[in-house]
Tab-separated table of C-alpha atoms and ligand atoms in Angstrom:
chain	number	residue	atom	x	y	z
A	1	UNK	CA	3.372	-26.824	233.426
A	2	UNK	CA	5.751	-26.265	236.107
A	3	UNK	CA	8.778	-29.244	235.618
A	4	UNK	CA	9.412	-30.006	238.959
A	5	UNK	CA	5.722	-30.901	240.459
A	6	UNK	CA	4.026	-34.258	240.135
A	7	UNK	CA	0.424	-32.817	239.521
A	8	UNK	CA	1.962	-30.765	236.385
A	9	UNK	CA	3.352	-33.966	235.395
A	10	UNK	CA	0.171	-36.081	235.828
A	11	UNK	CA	-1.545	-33.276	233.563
A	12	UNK	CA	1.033	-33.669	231.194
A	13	UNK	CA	0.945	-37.543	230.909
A	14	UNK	CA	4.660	-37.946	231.977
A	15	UNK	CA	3.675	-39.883	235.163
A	16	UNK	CA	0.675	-42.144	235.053
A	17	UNK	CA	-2.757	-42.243	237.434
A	18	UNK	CA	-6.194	-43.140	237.705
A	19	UNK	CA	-8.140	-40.540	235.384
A	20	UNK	CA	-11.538	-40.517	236.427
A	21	UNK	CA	-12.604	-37.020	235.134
A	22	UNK	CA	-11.582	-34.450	232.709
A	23	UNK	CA	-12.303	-31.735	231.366
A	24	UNK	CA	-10.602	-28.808	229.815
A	25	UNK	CA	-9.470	-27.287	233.022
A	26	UNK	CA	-9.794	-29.948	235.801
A	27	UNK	CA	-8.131	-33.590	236.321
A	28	UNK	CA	-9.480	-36.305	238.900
A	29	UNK	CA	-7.535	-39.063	239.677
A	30	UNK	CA	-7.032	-41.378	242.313
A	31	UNK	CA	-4.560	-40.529	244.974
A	32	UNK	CA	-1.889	-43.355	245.237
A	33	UNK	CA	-1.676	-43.443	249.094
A	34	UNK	CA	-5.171	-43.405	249.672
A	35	UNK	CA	-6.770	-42.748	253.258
A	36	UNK	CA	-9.988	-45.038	252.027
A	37	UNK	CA	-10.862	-46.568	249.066
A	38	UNK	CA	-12.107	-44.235	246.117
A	39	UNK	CA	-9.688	-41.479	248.061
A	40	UNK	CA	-10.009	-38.707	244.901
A	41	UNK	CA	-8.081	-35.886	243.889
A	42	UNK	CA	-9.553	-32.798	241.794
A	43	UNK	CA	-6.958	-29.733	240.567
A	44	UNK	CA	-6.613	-27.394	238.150
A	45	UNK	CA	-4.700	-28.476	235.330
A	46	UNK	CA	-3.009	-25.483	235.519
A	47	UNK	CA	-0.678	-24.828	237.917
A	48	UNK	CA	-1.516	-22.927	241.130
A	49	UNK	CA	0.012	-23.664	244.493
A	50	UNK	CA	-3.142	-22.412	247.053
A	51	UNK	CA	-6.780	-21.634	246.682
A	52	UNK	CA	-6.120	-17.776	246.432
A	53	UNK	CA	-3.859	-17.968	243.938
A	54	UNK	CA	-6.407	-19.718	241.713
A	55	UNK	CA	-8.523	-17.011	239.872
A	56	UNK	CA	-12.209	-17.263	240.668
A	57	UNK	CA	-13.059	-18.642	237.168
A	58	UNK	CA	-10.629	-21.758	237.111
A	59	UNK	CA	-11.750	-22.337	241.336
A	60	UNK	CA	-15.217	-22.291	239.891
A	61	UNK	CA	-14.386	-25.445	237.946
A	62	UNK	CA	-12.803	-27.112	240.056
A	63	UNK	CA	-15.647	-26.785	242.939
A	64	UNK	CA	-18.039	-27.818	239.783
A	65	UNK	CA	-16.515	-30.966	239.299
A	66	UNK	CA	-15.502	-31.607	243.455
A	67	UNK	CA	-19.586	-30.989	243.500
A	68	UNK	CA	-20.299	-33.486	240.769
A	69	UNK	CA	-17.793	-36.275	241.853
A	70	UNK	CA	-18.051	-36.259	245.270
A	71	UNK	CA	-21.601	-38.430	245.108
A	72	UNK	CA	-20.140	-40.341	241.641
A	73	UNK	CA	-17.300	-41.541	243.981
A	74	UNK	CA	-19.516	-42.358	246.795
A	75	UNK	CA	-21.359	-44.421	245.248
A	76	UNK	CA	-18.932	-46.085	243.590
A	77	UNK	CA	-17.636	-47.749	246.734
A	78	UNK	CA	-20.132	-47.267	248.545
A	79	UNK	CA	-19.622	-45.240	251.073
A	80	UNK	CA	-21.705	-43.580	253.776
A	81	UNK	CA	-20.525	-40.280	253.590
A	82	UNK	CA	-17.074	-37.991	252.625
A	83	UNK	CA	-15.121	-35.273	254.012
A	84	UNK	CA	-13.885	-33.113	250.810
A	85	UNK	CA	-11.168	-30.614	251.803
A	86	UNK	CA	-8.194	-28.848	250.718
A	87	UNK	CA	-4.826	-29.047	252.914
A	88	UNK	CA	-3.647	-25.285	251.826
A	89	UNK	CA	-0.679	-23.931	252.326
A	90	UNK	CA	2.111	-26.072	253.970
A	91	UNK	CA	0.940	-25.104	257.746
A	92	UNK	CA	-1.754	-26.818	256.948
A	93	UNK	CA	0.038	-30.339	255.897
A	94	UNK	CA	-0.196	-29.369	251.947
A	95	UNK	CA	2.799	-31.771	250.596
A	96	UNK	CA	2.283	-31.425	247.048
A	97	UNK	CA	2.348	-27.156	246.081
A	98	UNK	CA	-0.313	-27.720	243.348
A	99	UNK	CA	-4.079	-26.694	244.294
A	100	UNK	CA	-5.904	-30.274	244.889
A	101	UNK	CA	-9.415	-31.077	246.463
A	102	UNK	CA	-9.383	-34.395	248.425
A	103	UNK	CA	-12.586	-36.695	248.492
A	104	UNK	CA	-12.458	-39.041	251.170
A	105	UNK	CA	-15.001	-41.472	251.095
A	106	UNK	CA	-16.132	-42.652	254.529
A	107	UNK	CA	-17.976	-45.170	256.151
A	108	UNK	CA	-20.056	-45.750	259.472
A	109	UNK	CA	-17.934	-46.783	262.212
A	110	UNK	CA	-14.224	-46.555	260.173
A	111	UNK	CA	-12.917	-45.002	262.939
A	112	UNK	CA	-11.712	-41.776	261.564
A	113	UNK	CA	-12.615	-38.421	262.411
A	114	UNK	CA	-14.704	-35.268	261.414
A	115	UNK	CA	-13.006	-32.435	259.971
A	116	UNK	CA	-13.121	-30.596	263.482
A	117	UNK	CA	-10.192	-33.110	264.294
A	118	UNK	CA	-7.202	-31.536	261.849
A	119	UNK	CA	-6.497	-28.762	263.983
A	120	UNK	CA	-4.251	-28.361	267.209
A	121	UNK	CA	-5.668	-27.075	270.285
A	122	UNK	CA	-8.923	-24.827	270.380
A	123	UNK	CA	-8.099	-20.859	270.956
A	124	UNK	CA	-9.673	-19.082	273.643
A	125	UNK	CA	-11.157	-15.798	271.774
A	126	UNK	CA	-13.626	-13.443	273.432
A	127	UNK	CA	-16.506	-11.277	272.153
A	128	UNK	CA	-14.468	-8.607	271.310
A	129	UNK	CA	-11.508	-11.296	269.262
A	130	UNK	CA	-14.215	-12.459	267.326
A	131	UNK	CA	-15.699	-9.187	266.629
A	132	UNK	CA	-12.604	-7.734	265.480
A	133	UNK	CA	-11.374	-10.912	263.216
A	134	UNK	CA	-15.035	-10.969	261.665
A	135	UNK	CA	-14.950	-7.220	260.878
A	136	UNK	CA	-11.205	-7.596	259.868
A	137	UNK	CA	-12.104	-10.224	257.244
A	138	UNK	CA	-15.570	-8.472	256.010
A	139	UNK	CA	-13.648	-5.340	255.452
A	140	UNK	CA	-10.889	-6.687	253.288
A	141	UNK	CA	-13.809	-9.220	251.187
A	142	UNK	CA	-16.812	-6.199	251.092
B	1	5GP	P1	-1.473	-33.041	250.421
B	1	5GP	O1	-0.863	-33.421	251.727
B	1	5GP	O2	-0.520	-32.216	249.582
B	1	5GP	O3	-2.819	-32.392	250.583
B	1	5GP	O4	-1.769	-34.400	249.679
B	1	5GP	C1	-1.037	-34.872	248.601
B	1	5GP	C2	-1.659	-36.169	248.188
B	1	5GP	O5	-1.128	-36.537	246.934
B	1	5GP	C3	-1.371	-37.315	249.161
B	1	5GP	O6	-2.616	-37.855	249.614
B	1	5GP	C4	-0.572	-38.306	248.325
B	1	5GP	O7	-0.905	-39.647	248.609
B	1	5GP	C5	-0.939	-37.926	246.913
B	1	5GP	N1	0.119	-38.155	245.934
B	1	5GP	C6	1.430	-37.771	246.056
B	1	5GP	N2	2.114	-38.125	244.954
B	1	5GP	C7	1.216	-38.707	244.119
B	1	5GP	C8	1.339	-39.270	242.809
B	1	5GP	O8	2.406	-39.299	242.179
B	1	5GP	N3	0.204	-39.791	242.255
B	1	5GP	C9	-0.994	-39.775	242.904
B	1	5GP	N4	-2.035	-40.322	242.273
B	1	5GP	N5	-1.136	-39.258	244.134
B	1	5GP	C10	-0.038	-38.736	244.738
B	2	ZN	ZN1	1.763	-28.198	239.274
């Protein structure tokens, strides 16, 4: 439990939400600005702020329960589709520092966008670039 976040205090029962799932290590609730309806949240109940510093064990459950309430919530209004992604890090728009999975339900012809759409303009990277970034990143995960 970490005082100052919201998700900690969610966990802890000190601010209320929309439970839909729990377990021993993972929390679903509704988010209360939602982007569409049935707009989910999954974390940890412990705290992390980004996916790496989740150990593989608790990111394991978490991806468990993203896997089985992504169709669960789909159904439930449903939807057509979802995009189910992670904002990590604040770069990448993360507001609240506490791992969370988002499940957006979509629908056909809502007018939002695919998940090519979140970042700014496309870079320019030749052969060699991607060559070097893909043997940069093997190296440090092999
Ligand atoms: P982020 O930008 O960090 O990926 O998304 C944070 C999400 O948490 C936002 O979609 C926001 O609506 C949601 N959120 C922020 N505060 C609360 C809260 O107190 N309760 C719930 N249920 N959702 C929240
Ligand atoms: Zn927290």
């Amino acid at each position: 439990m970490t005082e100052d976040c919201i998700f900690c205090r969610i966990v802890d029962g000190e601010i209320p939400a929309r439970v839909v799932y729990e377990d021993d290590d993972v929390l679903a609730f509704l988010d209360a600005n939602p982007l569409a309806p049935g707009h989910t949240l999954v974390i940890p109940k412990d705290h992390y702020e980004t996916l790496g510093d989740m150990p593989t064990d608790q990111a394991e459950r978490v991806f468990a329960a993203l896997h089985d309430l992504t169709p669960v919530v789909e159904e439930s209004v449903d939807a057509d589709g979802s995009n189910v992604a992670f904002n990590n890090g604040a770069a990448a728009g993360q507001e609240v520092p506490h791992v969370h999975g988002h499940v957006i339900p979509r629908f056909e012809d809502d007018g939002g966008n695919p998940i090519h759409a979140v970042a700014g303009s496309r870079p320019d990277l030749s052969e060699d670039e991607l060559d070097d970034i893909a043997d940069d990143i093997s190296a440090a995960t092999n």
